[in-house]
Amino acid sequence: MVSLLSAAKTVHIFLLLINAWIWLSSVSCSAELQHFQHQVKPDGSLSFLVVGDWGRKGRFNQSKVAFQMGLVGQKLDIDFVISTGDNFYEDGLTGVDDPAFYKSFASIYTAPSLQKQWYNVLGNHDYRGDVGAQLSHVLREKDKRWLCLRSFILEAGFAEFFFVDTTPFVDKYFTDPGDDTYDWKGVSPRKDYLSNLLEDVDASLKKSKAAWKIVVGHHTIKSAGHHGVTEELVQQLVPILEENSVDMYINGHDHCLEHISDSNSQIQYLTSGGGSKAWRGDEHWWDPEELKLYYDGQGFMSMQMTREKAHITFYDIFGKILHTWNITKELHSAA
């Protein structure tokens, strides 16, 4: 009997160690970026919506934005939705049972057309809560649409999306957090985390054979909005994007809709951070040759793609089209 109990205890400890190893592998700063695949339509096209900075339990016009997303999503027959982060205000989730997951996500984006996969990155407000909750499989069991990782790659036929965890790049969250508390489990030691992440992103971009390379992060790189330029990303991430001929960088963080066409590269910088609360009148000067759109209200973005072309559209909370932009792959030009 004693030997059986001892054996059972050994097996139990072994299983705990295995589970711990799996968990550490999922949060390790040296983990290779995980890949997901999403099929294009039979006609070879792809369409999706992008929304960011939204999780306010329906307030600040979040519900109105969601309603219009549902209408546009149906019209375009979207394949998925991308969230650019700050998924739950003000301080992320308290855990996997936080009712905010339902009040800000599941019960808000209820349109039939939005019952597609959501690919989410974390924003700085998400890091103020329990990061592990948003990354947990438990939320995927509660709502199968939900998929959130720190950084990952989505392969969608001719297009490849590189989701990058940008919050740990920002120095002030570490050096001057004020009254805010951040959940850095899985990020420390920060220097190693960022070094490995940049190395993985660079290697993945170099390896990619996709016709379109699109990088998604929460923080702005080029923006005329409240937060403006994130210098840490300009210094550390932009050289990688430019060297690897990235076509677009899509972000949130600034609560606006924005399009900046970089004059020094082919990169289009697209901000979709108007999912709920917006900042009226909070705009800084930007070169008008580069600034194609700045809208200081709520809304979202859509993209329709083929191997040869991408059509980008920004909408306000009434579904009004604010701005469109076409890119022809061979020319990297606008029409």
mmCIF file with all atom_site columns, N, CA and C in Angstrom, residues 3 7-8 28 36 38 46 56 75 78 96 131 164 173 176 181 187 192 197 200 211 224 318 326:
data_model
loop_
_atom_site.group_PDB
_atom_site.id
_atom_site.type_symbol
_atom_site.label_atom_id
_atom_site.label_alt_id
_atom_site.label_comp_id
_atom_site.label_asym_id
_atom_site.label_entity_id
_atom_site.label_seq_id
_atom_site.pdbx_PDB_ins_code
_atom_site.Cartn_x
_atom_site.Cartn_y
_atom_site.Cartn_z
_atom_site.occupancy
_atom_site.B_iso_or_equiv
_atom_site.pdbx_formal_charge
_atom_site.auth_seq_id
_atom_site.auth_comp_id
_atom_site.auth_asym_id
_atom_site.auth_atom_id
_atom_site.pdbx_PDB_model_num
ATOM 1  N N  . SER A 1 3   ? 3.923   1.544  -1.057  1.00 0.00 ? 3   SER A N  1
ATOM 2  C CA . SER A 1 3   ? 4.597   1.702  -2.349  1.00 0.00 ? 3   SER A CA 1
ATOM 3  C C  . SER A 1 3   ? 3.661   2.267  -3.398  1.00 0.00 ? 3   SER A C  1
ATOM 4  N N  . ALA A 1 7   ? 4.133   5.701  -5.352  1.00 0.00 ? 7   ALA A N  1
ATOM 5  C CA . ALA A 1 7   ? 4.124   5.771  -6.815  1.00 0.00 ? 7   ALA A CA 1
ATOM 6  C C  . ALA A 1 7   ? 3.125   6.807  -7.298  1.00 0.00 ? 7   ALA A C  1
ATOM 7  N N  . ALA A 1 8   ? 1.955   6.836  -6.649  1.00 0.00 ? 8   ALA A N  1
ATOM 8  C CA . ALA A 1 8   ? 0.931   7.806  -7.031  1.00 0.00 ? 8   ALA A CA 1
ATOM 9  C C  . ALA A 1 8   ? 1.416   9.232  -6.792  1.00 0.00 ? 8   ALA A C  1
ATOM 10 N N  . SER A 1 28  ? 7.650   32.013 -21.598 1.00 0.00 ? 28  SER A N  1
ATOM 11 C CA . SER A 1 28  ? 9.083   32.254 -21.627 1.00 0.00 ? 28  SER A CA 1
ATOM 12 C C  . SER A 1 28  ? 9.449   33.348 -22.604 1.00 0.00 ? 28  SER A C  1
ATOM 13 N N  . PHE A 1 36  ? -0.395  30.592 -36.453 1.00 0.00 ? 36  PHE A N  1
ATOM 14 C CA . PHE A 1 36  ? -1.780  30.191 -36.677 1.00 0.00 ? 36  PHE A CA 1
ATOM 15 C C  . PHE A 1 36  ? -2.075  30.361 -38.168 1.00 0.00 ? 36  PHE A C  1
ATOM 16 N N  . HIS A 1 38  ? -5.158  30.872 -41.210 1.00 0.00 ? 38  HIS A N  1
ATOM 17 C CA . HIS A 1 38  ? -6.539  31.238 -41.531 1.00 0.00 ? 38  HIS A CA 1
ATOM 18 C C  . HIS A 1 38  ? -6.687  31.187 -43.049 1.00 0.00 ? 38  HIS A C  1
ATOM 19 N N  . LEU A 1 46  ? -9.413  38.115 -49.142 1.00 0.00 ? 46  LEU A N  1
ATOM 20 C CA . LEU A 1 46  ? -9.379  38.131 -47.686 1.00 0.00 ? 46  LEU A CA 1
ATOM 21 C C  . LEU A 1 46  ? -9.949  39.469 -47.238 1.00 0.00 ? 46  LEU A C  1
ATOM 22 N N  . ARG A 1 56  ? -14.981 49.014 -22.778 1.00 0.00 ? 56  ARG A N  1
ATOM 23 C CA . ARG A 1 56  ? -15.575 49.896 -21.769 1.00 0.00 ? 56  ARG A CA 1
ATOM 24 C C  . ARG A 1 56  ? -17.033 49.532 -21.456 1.00 0.00 ? 56  ARG A C  1
ATOM 25 N N  . LYS A 1 75  ? -21.500 43.043 -44.850 1.00 0.00 ? 75  LYS A N  1
ATOM 26 C CA . LYS A 1 75  ? -21.369 43.493 -46.232 1.00 0.00 ? 75  LYS A CA 1
ATOM 27 C C  . LYS A 1 75  ? -20.101 42.966 -46.884 1.00 0.00 ? 75  LYS A C  1
ATOM 28 N N  . ILE A 1 78  ? -16.566 39.335 -43.774 1.00 0.00 ? 78  ILE A N  1
ATOM 29 C CA . ILE A 1 78  ? -15.225 39.315 -43.198 1.00 0.00 ? 78  ILE A CA 1
ATOM 30 C C  . ILE A 1 78  ? -14.808 37.912 -42.766 1.00 0.00 ? 78  ILE A C  1
ATOM 31 N N  . VAL A 1 96  ? -9.766  35.176 -14.911 1.00 0.00 ? 96  VAL A N  1
ATOM 32 C CA . VAL A 1 96  ? -10.551 34.547 -15.982 1.00 0.00 ? 96  VAL A CA 1
ATOM 33 C C  . VAL A 1 96  ? -12.053 34.631 -15.730 1.00 0.00 ? 96  VAL A C  1
ATOM 34 N N  . VAL A 1 131 ? -2.558  39.634 -16.829 1.00 0.00 ? 131 VAL A N  1
ATOM 35 C CA . VAL A 1 131 ? -2.258  39.336 -18.235 1.00 0.00 ? 131 VAL A CA 1
ATOM 36 C C  . VAL A 1 131 ? -2.555  37.872 -18.552 1.00 0.00 ? 131 VAL A C  1
ATOM 37 N N  . VAL A 1 164 ? 2.891   41.846 -32.488 1.00 0.00 ? 164 VAL A N  1
ATOM 38 C CA . VAL A 1 164 ? 4.053   42.136 -31.647 1.00 0.00 ? 164 VAL A CA 1
ATOM 39 C C  . VAL A 1 164 ? 3.599   42.783 -30.339 1.00 0.00 ? 164 VAL A C  1
ATOM 40 N N  . TYR A 1 173 ? 6.807   52.812 -18.452 1.00 0.00 ? 173 TYR A N  1
ATOM 41 C CA . TYR A 1 173 ? 6.007   51.869 -17.676 1.00 0.00 ? 173 TYR A CA 1
ATOM 42 C C  . TYR A 1 173 ? 6.849   51.186 -16.602 1.00 0.00 ? 173 TYR A C  1
ATOM 43 N N  . ASP A 1 176 ? 8.750   55.010 -14.541 1.00 0.00 ? 176 ASP A N  1
ATOM 44 C CA . ASP A 1 176 ? 7.871   56.014 -13.944 1.00 0.00 ? 176 ASP A CA 1
ATOM 45 C C  . ASP A 1 176 ? 6.407   55.603 -14.084 1.00 0.00 ? 176 ASP A C  1
ATOM 46 N N  . THR A 1 181 ? 0.096   49.800 -11.619 1.00 0.00 ? 181 THR A N  1
ATOM 47 C CA . THR A 1 181 ? 0.846   48.572 -11.357 1.00 0.00 ? 181 THR A CA 1
ATOM 48 C C  . THR A 1 181 ? 0.720   47.670 -12.572 1.00 0.00 ? 181 THR A C  1
ATOM 49 N N  . VAL A 1 187 ? 7.624   38.561 -18.695 1.00 0.00 ? 187 VAL A N  1
ATOM 50 C CA . VAL A 1 187 ? 8.407   39.566 -19.425 1.00 0.00 ? 187 VAL A CA 1
ATOM 51 C C  . VAL A 1 187 ? 9.804   39.718 -18.831 1.00 0.00 ? 187 VAL A C  1
ATOM 52 N N  . ASP A 1 192 ? 16.201  40.644 -21.915 1.00 0.00 ? 192 ASP A N  1
ATOM 53 C CA . ASP A 1 192 ? 16.213  39.376 -22.644 1.00 0.00 ? 192 ASP A CA 1
ATOM 54 C C  . ASP A 1 192 ? 14.922  39.195 -23.434 1.00 0.00 ? 192 ASP A C  1
ATOM 55 N N  . LEU A 1 197 ? 12.451  38.796 -28.593 1.00 0.00 ? 197 LEU A N  1
ATOM 56 C CA . LEU A 1 197 ? 11.288  39.129 -29.407 1.00 0.00 ? 197 LEU A CA 1
ATOM 57 C C  . LEU A 1 197 ? 11.710  39.775 -30.718 1.00 0.00 ? 197 LEU A C  1
ATOM 58 N N  . ASP A 1 200 ? 13.197  37.183 -32.951 1.00 0.00 ? 200 ASP A N  1
ATOM 59 C CA . ASP A 1 200 ? 12.173  36.295 -33.522 1.00 0.00 ? 200 ASP A CA 1
ATOM 60 C C  . ASP A 1 200 ? 11.383  36.989 -34.628 1.00 0.00 ? 200 ASP A C  1
ATOM 61 N N  . ALA A 1 211 ? 3.172   37.534 -49.889 1.00 0.00 ? 211 ALA A N  1
ATOM 62 C CA . ALA A 1 211 ? 3.145   38.717 -50.745 1.00 0.00 ? 211 ALA A CA 1
ATOM 63 C C  . ALA A 1 211 ? 2.981   39.985 -49.915 1.00 0.00 ? 211 ALA A C  1
ATOM 64 N N  . ALA A 1 224 ? -0.055  61.565 -35.153 1.00 0.00 ? 224 ALA A N  1
ATOM 65 C CA . ALA A 1 224 ? -0.268  62.970 -34.809 1.00 0.00 ? 224 ALA A CA 1
ATOM 66 C C  . ALA A 1 224 ? -1.169  63.095 -33.590 1.00 0.00 ? 224 ALA A C  1
ATOM 67 N N  . PHE A 1 318 ? -21.328 56.091 -37.379 1.00 0.00 ? 318 PHE A N  1
ATOM 68 C CA . PHE A 1 318 ? -22.564 56.041 -38.161 1.00 0.00 ? 318 PHE A CA 1
ATOM 69 C C  . PHE A 1 318 ? -22.388 55.214 -39.431 1.00 0.00 ? 318 PHE A C  1
ATOM 70 N N  . ASN A 1 326 ? -6.004  52.652 -51.594 1.00 0.00 ? 326 ASN A N  1
ATOM 71 C CA . ASN A 1 326 ? -5.723  51.442 -52.352 1.00 0.00 ? 326 ASN A CA 1
ATOM 72 C C  . ASN A 1 326 ? -4.222  51.284 -52.561 1.00 0.00 ? 326 ASN A C  1
#
